[in-house]
XYZ file of C-alpha atoms in Angstrom:
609
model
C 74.790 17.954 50.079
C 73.343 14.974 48.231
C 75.046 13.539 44.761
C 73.430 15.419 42.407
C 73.874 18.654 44.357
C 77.589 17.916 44.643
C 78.052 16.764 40.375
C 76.013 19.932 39.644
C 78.737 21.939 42.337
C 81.694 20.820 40.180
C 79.675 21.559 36.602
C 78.999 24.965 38.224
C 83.007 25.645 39.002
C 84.126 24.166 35.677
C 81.500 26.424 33.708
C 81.460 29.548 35.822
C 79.890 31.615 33.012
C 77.030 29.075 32.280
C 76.249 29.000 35.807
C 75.913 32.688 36.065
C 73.670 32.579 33.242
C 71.790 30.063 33.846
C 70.956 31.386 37.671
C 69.749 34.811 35.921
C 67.645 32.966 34.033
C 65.873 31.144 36.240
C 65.357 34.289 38.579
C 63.621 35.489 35.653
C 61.206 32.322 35.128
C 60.120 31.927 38.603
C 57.885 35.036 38.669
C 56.042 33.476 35.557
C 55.724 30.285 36.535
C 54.635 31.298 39.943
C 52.122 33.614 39.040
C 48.391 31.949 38.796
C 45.914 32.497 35.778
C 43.027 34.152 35.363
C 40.941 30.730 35.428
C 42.383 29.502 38.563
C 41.910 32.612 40.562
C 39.498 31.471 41.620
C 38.016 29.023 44.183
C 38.877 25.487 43.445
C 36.312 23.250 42.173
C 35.523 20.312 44.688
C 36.567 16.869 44.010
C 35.699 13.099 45.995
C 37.182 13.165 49.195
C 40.729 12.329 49.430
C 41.138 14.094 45.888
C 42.980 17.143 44.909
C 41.373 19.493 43.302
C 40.181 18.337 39.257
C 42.679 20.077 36.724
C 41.296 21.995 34.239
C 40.332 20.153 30.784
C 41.531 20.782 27.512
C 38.077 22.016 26.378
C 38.035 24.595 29.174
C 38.214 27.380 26.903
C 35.642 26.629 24.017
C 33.279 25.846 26.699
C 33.090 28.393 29.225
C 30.280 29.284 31.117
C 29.353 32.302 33.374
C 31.580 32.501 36.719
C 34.540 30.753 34.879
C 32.366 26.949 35.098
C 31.709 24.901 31.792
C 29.160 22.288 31.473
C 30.778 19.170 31.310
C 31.542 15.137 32.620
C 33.842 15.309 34.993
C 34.125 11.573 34.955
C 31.692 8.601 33.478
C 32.171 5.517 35.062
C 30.201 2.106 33.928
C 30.404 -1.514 35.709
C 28.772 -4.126 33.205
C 27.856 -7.399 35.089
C 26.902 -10.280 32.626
C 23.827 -12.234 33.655
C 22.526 -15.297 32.404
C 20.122 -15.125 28.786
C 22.944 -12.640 27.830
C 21.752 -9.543 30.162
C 24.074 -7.153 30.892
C 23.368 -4.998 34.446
C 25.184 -1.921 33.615
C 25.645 0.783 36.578
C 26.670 4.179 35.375
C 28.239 6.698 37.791
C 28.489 9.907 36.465
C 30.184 13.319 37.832
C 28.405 16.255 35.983
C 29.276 19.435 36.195
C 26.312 21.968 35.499
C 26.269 25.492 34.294
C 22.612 26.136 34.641
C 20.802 22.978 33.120
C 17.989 20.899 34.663
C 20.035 17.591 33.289
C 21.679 16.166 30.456
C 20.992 13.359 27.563
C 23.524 10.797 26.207
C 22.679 9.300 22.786
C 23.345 5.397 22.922
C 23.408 3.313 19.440
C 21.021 1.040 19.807
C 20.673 -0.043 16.506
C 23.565 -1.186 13.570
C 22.682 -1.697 9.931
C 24.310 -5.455 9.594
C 23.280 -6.106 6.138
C 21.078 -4.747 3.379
C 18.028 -5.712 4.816
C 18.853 -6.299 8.476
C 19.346 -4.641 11.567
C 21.018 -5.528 14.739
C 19.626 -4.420 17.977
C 20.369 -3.358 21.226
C 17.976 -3.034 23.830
C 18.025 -1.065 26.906
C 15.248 -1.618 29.721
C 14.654 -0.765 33.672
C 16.342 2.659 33.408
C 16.059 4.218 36.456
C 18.748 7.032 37.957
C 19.378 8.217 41.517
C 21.343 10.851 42.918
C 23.210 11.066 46.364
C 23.717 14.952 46.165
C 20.359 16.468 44.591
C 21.251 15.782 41.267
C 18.302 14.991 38.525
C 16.915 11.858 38.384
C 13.827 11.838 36.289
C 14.626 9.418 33.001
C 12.831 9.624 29.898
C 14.072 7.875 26.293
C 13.325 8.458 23.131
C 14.395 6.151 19.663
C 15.515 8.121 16.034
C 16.871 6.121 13.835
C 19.856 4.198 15.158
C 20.039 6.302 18.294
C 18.396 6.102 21.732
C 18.561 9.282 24.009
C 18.459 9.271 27.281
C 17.649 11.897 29.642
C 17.950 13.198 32.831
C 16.236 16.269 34.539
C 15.539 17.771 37.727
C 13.155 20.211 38.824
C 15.257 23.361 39.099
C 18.207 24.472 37.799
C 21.474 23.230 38.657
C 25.447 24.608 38.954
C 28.343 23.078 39.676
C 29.242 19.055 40.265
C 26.248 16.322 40.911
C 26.622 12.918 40.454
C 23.637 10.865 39.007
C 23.787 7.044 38.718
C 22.107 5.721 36.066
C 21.244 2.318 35.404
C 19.797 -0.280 33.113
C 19.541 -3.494 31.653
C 20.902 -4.097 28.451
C 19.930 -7.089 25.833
C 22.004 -8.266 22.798
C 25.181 -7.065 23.596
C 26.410 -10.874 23.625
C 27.995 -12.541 20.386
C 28.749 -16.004 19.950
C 32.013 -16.561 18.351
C 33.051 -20.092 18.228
C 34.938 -21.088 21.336
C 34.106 -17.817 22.819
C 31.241 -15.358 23.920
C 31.950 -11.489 23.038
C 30.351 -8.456 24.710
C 30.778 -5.459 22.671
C 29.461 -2.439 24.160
C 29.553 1.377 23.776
C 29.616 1.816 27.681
C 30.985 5.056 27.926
C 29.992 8.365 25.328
C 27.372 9.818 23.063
C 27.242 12.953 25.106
C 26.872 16.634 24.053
C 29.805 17.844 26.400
C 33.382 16.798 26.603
C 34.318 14.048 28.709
C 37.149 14.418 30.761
C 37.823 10.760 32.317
C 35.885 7.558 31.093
C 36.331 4.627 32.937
C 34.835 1.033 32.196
C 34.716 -2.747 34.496
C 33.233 -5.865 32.679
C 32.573 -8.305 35.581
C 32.199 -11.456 33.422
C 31.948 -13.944 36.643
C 34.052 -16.264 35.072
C 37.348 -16.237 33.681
C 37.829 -13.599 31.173
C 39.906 -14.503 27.727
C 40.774 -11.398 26.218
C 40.056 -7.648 26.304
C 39.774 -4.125 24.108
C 38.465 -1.084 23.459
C 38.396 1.475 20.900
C 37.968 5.221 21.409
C 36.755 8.128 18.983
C 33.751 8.028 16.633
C 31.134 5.084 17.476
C 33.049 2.398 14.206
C 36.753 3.822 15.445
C 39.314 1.666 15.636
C 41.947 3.641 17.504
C 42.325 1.898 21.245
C 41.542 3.579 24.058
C 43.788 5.098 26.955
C 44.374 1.632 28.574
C 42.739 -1.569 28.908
C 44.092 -4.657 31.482
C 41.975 -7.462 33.229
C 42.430 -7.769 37.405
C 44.540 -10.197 38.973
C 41.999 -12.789 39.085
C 41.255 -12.329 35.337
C 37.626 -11.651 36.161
C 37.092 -8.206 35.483
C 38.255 -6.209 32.217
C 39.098 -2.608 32.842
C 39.296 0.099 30.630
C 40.243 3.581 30.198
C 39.995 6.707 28.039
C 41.091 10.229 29.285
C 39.524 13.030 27.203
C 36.443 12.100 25.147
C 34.980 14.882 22.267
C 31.505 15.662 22.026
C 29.961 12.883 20.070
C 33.188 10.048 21.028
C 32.488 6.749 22.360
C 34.509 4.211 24.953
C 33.661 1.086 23.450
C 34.851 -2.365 24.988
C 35.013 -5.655 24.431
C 35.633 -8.424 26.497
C 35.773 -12.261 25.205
C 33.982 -14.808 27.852
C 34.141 -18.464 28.133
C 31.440 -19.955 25.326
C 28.324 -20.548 26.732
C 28.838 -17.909 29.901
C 25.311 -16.135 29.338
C 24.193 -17.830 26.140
C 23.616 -14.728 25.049
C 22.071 -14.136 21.389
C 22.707 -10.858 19.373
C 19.416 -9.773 18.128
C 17.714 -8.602 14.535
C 15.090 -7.087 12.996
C 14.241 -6.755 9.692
C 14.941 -3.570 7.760
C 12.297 -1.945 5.799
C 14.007 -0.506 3.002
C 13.206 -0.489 -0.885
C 15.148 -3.612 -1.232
C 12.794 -5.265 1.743
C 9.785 -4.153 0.166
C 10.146 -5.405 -3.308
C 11.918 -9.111 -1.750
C 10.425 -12.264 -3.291
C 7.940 -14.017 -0.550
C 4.809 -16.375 -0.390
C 2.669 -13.608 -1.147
C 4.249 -11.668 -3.778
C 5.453 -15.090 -5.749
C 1.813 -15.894 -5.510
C 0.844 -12.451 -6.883
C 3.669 -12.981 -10.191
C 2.048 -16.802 -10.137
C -1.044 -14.580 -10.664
C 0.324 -12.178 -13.102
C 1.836 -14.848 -15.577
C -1.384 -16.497 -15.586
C -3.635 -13.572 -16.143
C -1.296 -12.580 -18.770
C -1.052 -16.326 -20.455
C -5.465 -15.610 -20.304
C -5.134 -12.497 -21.860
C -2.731 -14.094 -24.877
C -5.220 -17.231 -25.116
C -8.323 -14.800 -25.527
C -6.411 -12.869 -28.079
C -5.668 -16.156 -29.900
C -9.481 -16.905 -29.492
C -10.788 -13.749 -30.806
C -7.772 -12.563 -33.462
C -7.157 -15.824 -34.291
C -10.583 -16.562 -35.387
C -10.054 -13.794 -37.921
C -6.934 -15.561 -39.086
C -8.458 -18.623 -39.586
C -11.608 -17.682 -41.299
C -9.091 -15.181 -43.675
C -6.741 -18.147 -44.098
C -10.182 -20.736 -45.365
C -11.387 -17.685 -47.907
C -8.195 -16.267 -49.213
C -8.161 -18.391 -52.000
C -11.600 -17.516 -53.050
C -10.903 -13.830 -52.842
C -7.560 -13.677 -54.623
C -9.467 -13.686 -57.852
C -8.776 -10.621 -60.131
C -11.741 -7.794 -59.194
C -12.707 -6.658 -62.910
C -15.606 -8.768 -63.944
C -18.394 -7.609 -66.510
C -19.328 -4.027 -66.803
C -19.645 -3.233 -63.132
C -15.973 -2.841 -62.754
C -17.036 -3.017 -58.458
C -14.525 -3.864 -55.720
C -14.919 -7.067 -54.059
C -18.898 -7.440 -52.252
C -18.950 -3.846 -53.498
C -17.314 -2.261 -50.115
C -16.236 1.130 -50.269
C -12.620 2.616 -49.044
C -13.466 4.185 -46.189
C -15.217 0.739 -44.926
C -12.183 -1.144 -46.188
C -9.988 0.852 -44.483
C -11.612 0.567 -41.511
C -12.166 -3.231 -41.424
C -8.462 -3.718 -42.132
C -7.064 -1.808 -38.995
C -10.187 -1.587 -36.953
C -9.554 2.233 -36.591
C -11.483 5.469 -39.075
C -8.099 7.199 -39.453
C -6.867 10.211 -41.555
C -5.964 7.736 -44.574
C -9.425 6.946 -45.156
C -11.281 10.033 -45.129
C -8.806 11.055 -47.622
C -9.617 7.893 -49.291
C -13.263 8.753 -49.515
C -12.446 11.876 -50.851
C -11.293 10.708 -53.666
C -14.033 8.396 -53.704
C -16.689 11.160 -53.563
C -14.652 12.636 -56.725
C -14.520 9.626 -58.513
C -18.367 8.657 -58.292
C -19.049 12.490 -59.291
C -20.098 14.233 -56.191
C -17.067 16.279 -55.916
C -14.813 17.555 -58.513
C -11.138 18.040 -57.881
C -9.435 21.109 -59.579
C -5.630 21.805 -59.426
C -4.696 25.580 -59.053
C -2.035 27.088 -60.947
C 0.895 27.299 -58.986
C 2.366 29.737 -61.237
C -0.373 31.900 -60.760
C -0.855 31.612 -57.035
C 2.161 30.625 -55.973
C 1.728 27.878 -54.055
C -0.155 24.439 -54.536
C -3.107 24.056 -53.811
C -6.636 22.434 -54.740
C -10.559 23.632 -54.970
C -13.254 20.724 -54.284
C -16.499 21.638 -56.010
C -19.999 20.219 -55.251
C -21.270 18.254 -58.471
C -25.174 18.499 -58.918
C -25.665 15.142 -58.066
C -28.265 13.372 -55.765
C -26.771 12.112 -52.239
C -29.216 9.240 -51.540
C -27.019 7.066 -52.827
C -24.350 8.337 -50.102
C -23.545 6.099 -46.980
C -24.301 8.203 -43.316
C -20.197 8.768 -43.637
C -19.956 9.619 -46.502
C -22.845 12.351 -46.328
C -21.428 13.680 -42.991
C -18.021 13.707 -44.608
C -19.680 15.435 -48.146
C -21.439 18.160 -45.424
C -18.412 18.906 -43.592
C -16.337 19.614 -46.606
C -18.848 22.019 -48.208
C -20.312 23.797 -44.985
C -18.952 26.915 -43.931
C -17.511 27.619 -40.372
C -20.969 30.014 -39.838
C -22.678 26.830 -41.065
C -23.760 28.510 -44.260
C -23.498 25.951 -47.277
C -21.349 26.120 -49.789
C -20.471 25.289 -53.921
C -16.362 25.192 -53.129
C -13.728 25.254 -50.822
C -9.819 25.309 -51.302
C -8.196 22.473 -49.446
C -5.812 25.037 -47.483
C -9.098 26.536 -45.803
C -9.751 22.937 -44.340
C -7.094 22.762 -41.684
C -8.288 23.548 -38.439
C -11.926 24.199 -39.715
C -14.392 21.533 -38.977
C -12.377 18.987 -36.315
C -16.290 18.523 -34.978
C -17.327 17.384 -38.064
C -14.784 14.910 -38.619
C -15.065 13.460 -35.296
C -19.108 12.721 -36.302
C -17.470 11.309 -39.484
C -15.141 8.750 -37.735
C -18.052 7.767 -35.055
C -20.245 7.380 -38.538
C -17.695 4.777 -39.695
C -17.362 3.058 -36.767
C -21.334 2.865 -36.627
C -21.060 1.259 -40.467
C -19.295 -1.657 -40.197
C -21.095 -2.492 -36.711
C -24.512 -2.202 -38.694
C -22.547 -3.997 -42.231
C -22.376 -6.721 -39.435
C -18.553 -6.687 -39.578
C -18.091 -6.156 -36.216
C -20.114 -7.275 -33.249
C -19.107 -4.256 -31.276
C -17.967 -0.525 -32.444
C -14.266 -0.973 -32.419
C -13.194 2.008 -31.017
C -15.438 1.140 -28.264
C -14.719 -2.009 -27.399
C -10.421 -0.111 -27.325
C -11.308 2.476 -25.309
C -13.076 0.266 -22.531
C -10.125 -2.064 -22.149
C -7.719 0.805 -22.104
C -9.978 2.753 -19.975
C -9.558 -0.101 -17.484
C -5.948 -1.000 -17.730
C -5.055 2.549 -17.178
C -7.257 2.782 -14.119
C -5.703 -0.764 -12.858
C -2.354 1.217 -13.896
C -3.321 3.793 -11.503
C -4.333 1.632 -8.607
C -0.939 -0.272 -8.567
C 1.000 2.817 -8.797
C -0.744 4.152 -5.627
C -0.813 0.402 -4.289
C 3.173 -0.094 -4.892
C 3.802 3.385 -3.017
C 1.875 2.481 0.132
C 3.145 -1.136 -0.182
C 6.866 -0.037 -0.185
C 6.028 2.573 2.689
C 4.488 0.015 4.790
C 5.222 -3.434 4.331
C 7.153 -6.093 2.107
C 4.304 -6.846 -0.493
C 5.258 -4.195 -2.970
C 5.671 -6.659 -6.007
C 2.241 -7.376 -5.696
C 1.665 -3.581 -6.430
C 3.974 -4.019 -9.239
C 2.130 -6.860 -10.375
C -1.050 -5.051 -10.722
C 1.159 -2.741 -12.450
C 2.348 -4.791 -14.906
C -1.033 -6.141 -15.555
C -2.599 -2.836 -16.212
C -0.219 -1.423 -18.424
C -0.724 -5.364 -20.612
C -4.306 -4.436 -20.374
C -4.085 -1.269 -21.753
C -1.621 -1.937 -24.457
C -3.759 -5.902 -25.255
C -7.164 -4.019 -25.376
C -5.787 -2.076 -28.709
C -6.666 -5.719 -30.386
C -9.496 -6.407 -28.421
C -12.264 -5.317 -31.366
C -12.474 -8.961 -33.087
C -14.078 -9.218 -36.843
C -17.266 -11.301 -37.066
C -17.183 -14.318 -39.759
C -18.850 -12.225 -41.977
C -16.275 -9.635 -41.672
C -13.132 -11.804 -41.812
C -14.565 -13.292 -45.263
C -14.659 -9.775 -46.782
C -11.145 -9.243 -45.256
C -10.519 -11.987 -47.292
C -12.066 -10.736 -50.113
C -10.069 -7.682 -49.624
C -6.675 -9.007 -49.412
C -7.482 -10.848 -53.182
C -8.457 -7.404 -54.464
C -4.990 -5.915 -52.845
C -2.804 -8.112 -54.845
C -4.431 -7.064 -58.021
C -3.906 -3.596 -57.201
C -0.124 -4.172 -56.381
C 0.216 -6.062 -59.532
C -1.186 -2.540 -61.687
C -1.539 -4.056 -64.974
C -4.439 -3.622 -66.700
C -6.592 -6.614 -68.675
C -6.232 -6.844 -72.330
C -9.695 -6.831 -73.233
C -11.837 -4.674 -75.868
C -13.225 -2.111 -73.285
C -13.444 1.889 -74.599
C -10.411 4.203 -73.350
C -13.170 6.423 -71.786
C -14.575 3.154 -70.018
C -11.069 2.334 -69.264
C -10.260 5.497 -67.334
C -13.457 5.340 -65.706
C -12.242 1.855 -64.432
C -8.905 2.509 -63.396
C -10.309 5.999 -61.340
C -12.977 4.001 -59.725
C -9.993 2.065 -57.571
C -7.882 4.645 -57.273
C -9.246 5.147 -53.903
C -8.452 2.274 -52.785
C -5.395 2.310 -54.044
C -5.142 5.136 -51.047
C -5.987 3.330 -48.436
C -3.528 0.598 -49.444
C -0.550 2.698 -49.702
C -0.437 2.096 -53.297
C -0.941 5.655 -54.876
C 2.377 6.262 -56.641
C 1.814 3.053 -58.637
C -1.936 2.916 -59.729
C -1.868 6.528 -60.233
C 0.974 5.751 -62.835
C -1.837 3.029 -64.308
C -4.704 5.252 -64.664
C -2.463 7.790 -66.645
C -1.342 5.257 -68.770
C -5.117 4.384 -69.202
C -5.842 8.102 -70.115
C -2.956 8.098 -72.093
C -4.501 5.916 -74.158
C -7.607 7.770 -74.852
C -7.072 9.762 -77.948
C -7.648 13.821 -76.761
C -7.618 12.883 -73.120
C -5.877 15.676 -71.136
C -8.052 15.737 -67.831
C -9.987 13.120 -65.777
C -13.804 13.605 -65.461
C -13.427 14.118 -62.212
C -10.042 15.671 -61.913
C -8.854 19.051 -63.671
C -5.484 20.208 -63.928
C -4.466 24.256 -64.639
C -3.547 25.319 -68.428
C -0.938 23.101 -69.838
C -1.087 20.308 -67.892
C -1.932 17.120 -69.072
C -2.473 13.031 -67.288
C 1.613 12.755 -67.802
C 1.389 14.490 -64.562
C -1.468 12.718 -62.722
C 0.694 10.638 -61.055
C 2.721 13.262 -59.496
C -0.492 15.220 -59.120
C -2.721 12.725 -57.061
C 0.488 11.721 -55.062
C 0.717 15.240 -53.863
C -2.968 15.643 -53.479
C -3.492 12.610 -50.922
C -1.057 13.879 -48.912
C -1.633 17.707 -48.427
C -5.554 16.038 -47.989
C -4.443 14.136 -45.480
C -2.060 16.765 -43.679
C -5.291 19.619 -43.483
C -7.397 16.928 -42.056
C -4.877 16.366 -39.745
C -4.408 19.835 -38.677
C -8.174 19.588 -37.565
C -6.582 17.644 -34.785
C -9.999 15.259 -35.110
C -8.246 12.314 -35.557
C-alpha cells in the first residue's frame, strides 16, 4: 500500500462514520459518471493520427446538425513567413468539419479607416487552396466594404472532417516603428462557424523582439490563449482555444528595423469630407468664383452707378419747389404710375393704386364713399366721368378699361371696390407690361426692366440648377465637389444681382433727379403763401396727391389738401371725391388713408402682381 493509501487507512479508522458515508456515496456516483451521453453514443469522430479522439466543443449544442455532426473548424492553423518588400507567405491549414456544404468562406479585413479621409489597406494575392483528402479547393474572393471573403467549394456535397490548405500572399501587413518593424495580422478568424483551436507561427527569419495577440472582436484587446517565441527566438507562436462566430486571432510580432522594409499601405477615402477638400482644381474654381463675383459688383457699379452719378450732377437742379405758374405740373410733367416705376424699376400694386387716384383727380373717375352706417361695412363706388380718354397714356387706358369692364366683358358706368378682388388679374397683368412698355418708349430705360430681371434670374437659377446636379455627381464620384458649389454660389449671386440689372438711361436718371426735388417738397407739406383761389388751391393740392401715394406720404398730404379745402368757404367734398351724408374734408385724411389701402389690398387679391 503506497502513502496516500496508508494516510487515507488511518483517516478511515479515526472517522469510521465518514468513511461509511463517504463509500455509499461514491457507489452511488459511479453509475452516473460511468454512463455515456446521448452525443457520444455514437461513433467517435476521427482525429490526425496519433490523436485521441476530438472532444466535443462548447458550441456543440447550438449547432447541431443531422446524425449528431455540426459544421464547424476543428482547428485553423496559419504559418506567416516574412519576405523581403514586406510580403508575408501565409499557409493556412484548416480541419473542417462539414454537415452537408460544398465549402466555406472566411471574411478577412482588408481594409481599416485610419483617418477621416484615409484608408489603410491590406492586400491579399496568389490564393490558391489544395486538399489532401477531397476537400474543396476552388477559391473565389469578393471585396464589401472593409471585408474580403474568401471562398472555398467543391463539386459535391461534403460530411464530416476535410482539411483544405489555403494560401496567399499578403501586402501591407508591415509597420515601421522606429527601431523596429511590426507585423500585425488577423491570421486566424472571420468565419461563420465556431472555431475550436486556432493556432498561429510568425517565421520572421531573423531574430524576433517581442510578441502578442489579441482575441475576440477584430479591435479587441483581450490576449489570446497563449503566445511565446521558440528557443531560437525566430518564430512567434500563438494560441487561442475556442473562437465565436465572427472572433479573430490577431498577432503581432516586432522584427528587427529594416527586416522586409515593408510599407503599410493607403488609399484615399471618398467620403463627403474628401469630396468637398481644397485642391488645385477646386481653389482654381473659388479663384474663379471671387473673380466672377468681383465682375459682377464692377458691372453693377458701371451700370447703377451711372444712375448715381448722373442723380448726384442734377439733384440740385431738381430740388426746386414744383408749383410754378398756373400749371401746378409735377416735375417734366411725369405721371405716378411712371414715377413709380422709374424709382424701383418694378409696376407694383402701389402704383396702380396711385393712378387711380390719378384717374380721379384729372376727372375720369369719381370716387364715392359708402355709408358705413348704412351698409355696414366700408367700402367705395368708382364711377366713369364723361370725359374723353385720348388724353390717357396706353396704361392708363388699359387700367381705366379694366376697372369699368365687367367679368362677361360687358362695359360698365360703376363698380364697388370690394367686387375688384379676384376679378380682372388678366387685365392688370396687360397693365403692368403697359408700364413697363412706357418708360422703355419715354426713353427711360434702354431695356423693359422686368425683362432685362427675369433673363438674369432666369439664368442664375438654371446655373443654380446645374451646380446642384453638378455638386451631387461631383461628391458621388470624385473630389471636385467645390467646384459644383462654386457654380452654386455663382448662380444663386446671379439670380439675386440680376434684380438690379435694369440700369436708367441719362435721360432717365435726370428725371429721377427731378423726382427726388419734387419728393422733398411733398415731405415738407406746406403750402405757398400766394394769392391763388381756395377752389384753385384744392385743385392743386389733389393734383399731387397721387404722388403723394407712391411716395408713402398719404397720411401727411392728405392732412394738406384738407386743410386746403378747409379753407374754401362751403367746401364739404372734393370734385373728385364724395363722402356719405354728414361727412365733411375733416375726414379726408382718414378717408383717402383708408382708401389707398383697401385699393391696394383688392388689387392684390387679383394675385396679378
Amino acid at each position: 500500500m503506497s502513502g496516500l493509501a496508508a494516510l487515507s487507512g488511518v483517516a478511515a479508522l479515526r472517522r469510521p462514520r465518514a468513511a461509511a458515508a463517504s463509500l455509499v456515496l461514491a457507489a452511488a456516483l459511479v453509475p452516473l459518471t460511468a454512463s455515456p451521453s446521448p452525443a457520444a453514443s455514437g461513433p467517435a469522430e476521427p482525429g490526425p493520427a496519433g490523436a485521441g479522439p476530438a472532444a466535443p466543443g462548447p458550441h456543440a449544442a447550438r449547432s447541431a446538425a443531422p446524425g449528431g455532426q455540426d459544421e464547424r473548424v476543428l482547428k485553423d492553423e496559419v504559418v506567416l513567413r516574412t519576405g523581403s518588400g514586406g510580403v508575408v507567405r501565409v499557409r493556412e491549414t484548416i480541419a473542417y468539419r462539414f454537415a452537408g456544404q460544398k465549402g466555406f468562406s472566411r471574411r478577412f479585413v482588408t481594409r481599416t479607416h485610419d483617418s477621416v479621409t484615409e484608408d489603410r489597406v491590406y492586400e491579399l494575392g496568389g490564393l490558391r487552396a489544395s486538399s489532401p483528402d477531397g476537400g474543396p479547393t476552388k477559391v473565389t474572393s469578393s471585396e464589401s466594404g472593409t471585408r474580403t471573403t474568401v471562398k472555398v467549394t467543391g463539386s459535391g456535397v461534403l460530411d464530416g472532417r476535410r482539411t483544405v490548405v489555403l494560401e496567399y500572399d499578403l501586402r501591407g501587413a508591415i509597420t515601421p516603428r522606429g527601431a523596429a518593424e511590426e507585423l500585425r495580422w488577423a491570421a486566424v478568424g472571420g468565419w461563420k462557424v465556431p472555431v475550436d483551436e486556432a493556432r498561429a507561427t510568425v517565421d520572421g527569419g531573423t531574430t524576433i523582439r517581442d510578441v502578442n495577440c489579441f482575441a475576440g472582436p477584430y479591435d479587441s484587446a483581450i490576449g489570446c490563449t497563449q503566445y511565446y517565441t521558440n528557443h531560437t527566438r525566430t518564430q512567434g507562436i500563438f494560441t487561442q482555444q475556442q473562437l465565436l462566430p465572427g472572433e479573430y486571432l490577431t498577432v503581432v510580432a516586432g522584427l528587427p528595423a529594416g527586416t522586409t522594409k515593408g510599407r503599410p499601405i493607403y488609399e484615399r477615402r471618398h467620403t463627403v469630407a474628401t469630396a468637398f477638400s481644397v485642391n488645385g482644381v477646386t481653389g482654381a474654381a473659388l479663384l474663379g468664383l471671387l473673380v466672377l463675383l468681383g465682375g459682377g459688383l464692377l458691372a453693377l457699379y458701371l451700370l447703377r452707378g451711372r444712375d448715381a452719378r448722373v442723380v448726384g450732377r442734377r439733384a440740385a437742379e431738381g430740388d426746386q419747389a414744383p408749383v410754378a405758374g398756373a400749371g401746378f405740373e409735377p416735375p417734366d410733367g411725369v405721371r405716378p404710375g411712371q414715377i413709380g416705376t422709374l424709382i424701383d424699376e418694378q409696376a407694383d400694386v402701389i402704383d396702380v393704386t396711385a393712378t387711380i387716384v390719378d384717374l380721379a383727380v384729372r376727372g375720369y373717375l369719381l370716387i364715392e364713399e359708402e355709408d358705413r352706417a348704412a351698409t355696414g361695412r366700408l367700402d367705395w363706388t368708382l364711377r366713369r366721368l364723361d370725359r374723353p380718354s385720348g388724353e390717357l397714356l396706353p396704361y392708363e387706358r388699359t387700367l381705366l378699361d379694366a376697372l369699368l369692364t365687367a367679368p362677361d366683358g360687358a362695359p360698365r358706368d360703376a363698380v364697388k371696390l370690394s367686387e375688384l378682388g379676384g376679378t380682372f388679374s388678366t387685365r392688370l397683368a396687360q397693365v403692368r407690361s403697359a408700364m413697363y412698355d412706357d418708360v422703355v418708349k419715354q426713353g427711360w430705360f434702354a431695356r423693359r426692366p422686368d425683362t432685362v430681371r427675369s433673363r438674369w434670374t432666369v439664368a442664375g437659377l438654371a446655373l443654380t440648377v446645374l451646380g446642384v446636379a453638378g455638386t451631387v455627381a461631383l461628391a458621388l464620384l470624385t473630389d471636385y465637389a467645390l467646384v459644383g458649389l462654386a457654380v452654386i454660389i455663382a448662380g444663386a449671386a446671379l439670380a439675386y444681382g440680376g434684380q438690379y440689372m435694369p440700369a436708367k438711361t441719362a435721360r432717365g436718371a435726370t428725371v429721377l433727379a427731378h423726382t427726388i426735388g419734387f419728393r422733398a417738397f411733398l415731405e415738407r407739406g406746406t403750402l405757398p403763401d400766394d394769392d391763388l383761389a381756395s377752389r384753385q388751391r384744392i385743385a392743386l393740392f389733389s393734383r399731387f396727391l397721387p404722388y403723394a401715394v407712391v411716395f408713402d406720404l398719404v397720411p401727411k398730404w392728405a392732412e394738406t389738401v384738407k386743410d386746403a379745402g378747409e379753407r374754401a368757404q362751403g367746401a364739404d367734398n372734393l370734385y373728385w371725391y364724395e363722402g356719405p351724408a354728414e361727412w365733411d374734408l375733416s375726414r379726408f385724411a382718414e378717408s383717402m388713408r383708408t382708401f389707398t389701402l383697401a385699393t391696394s389690398g383688392s388689387i392684390s387679391q387679383s394675385r396679378g402682381l
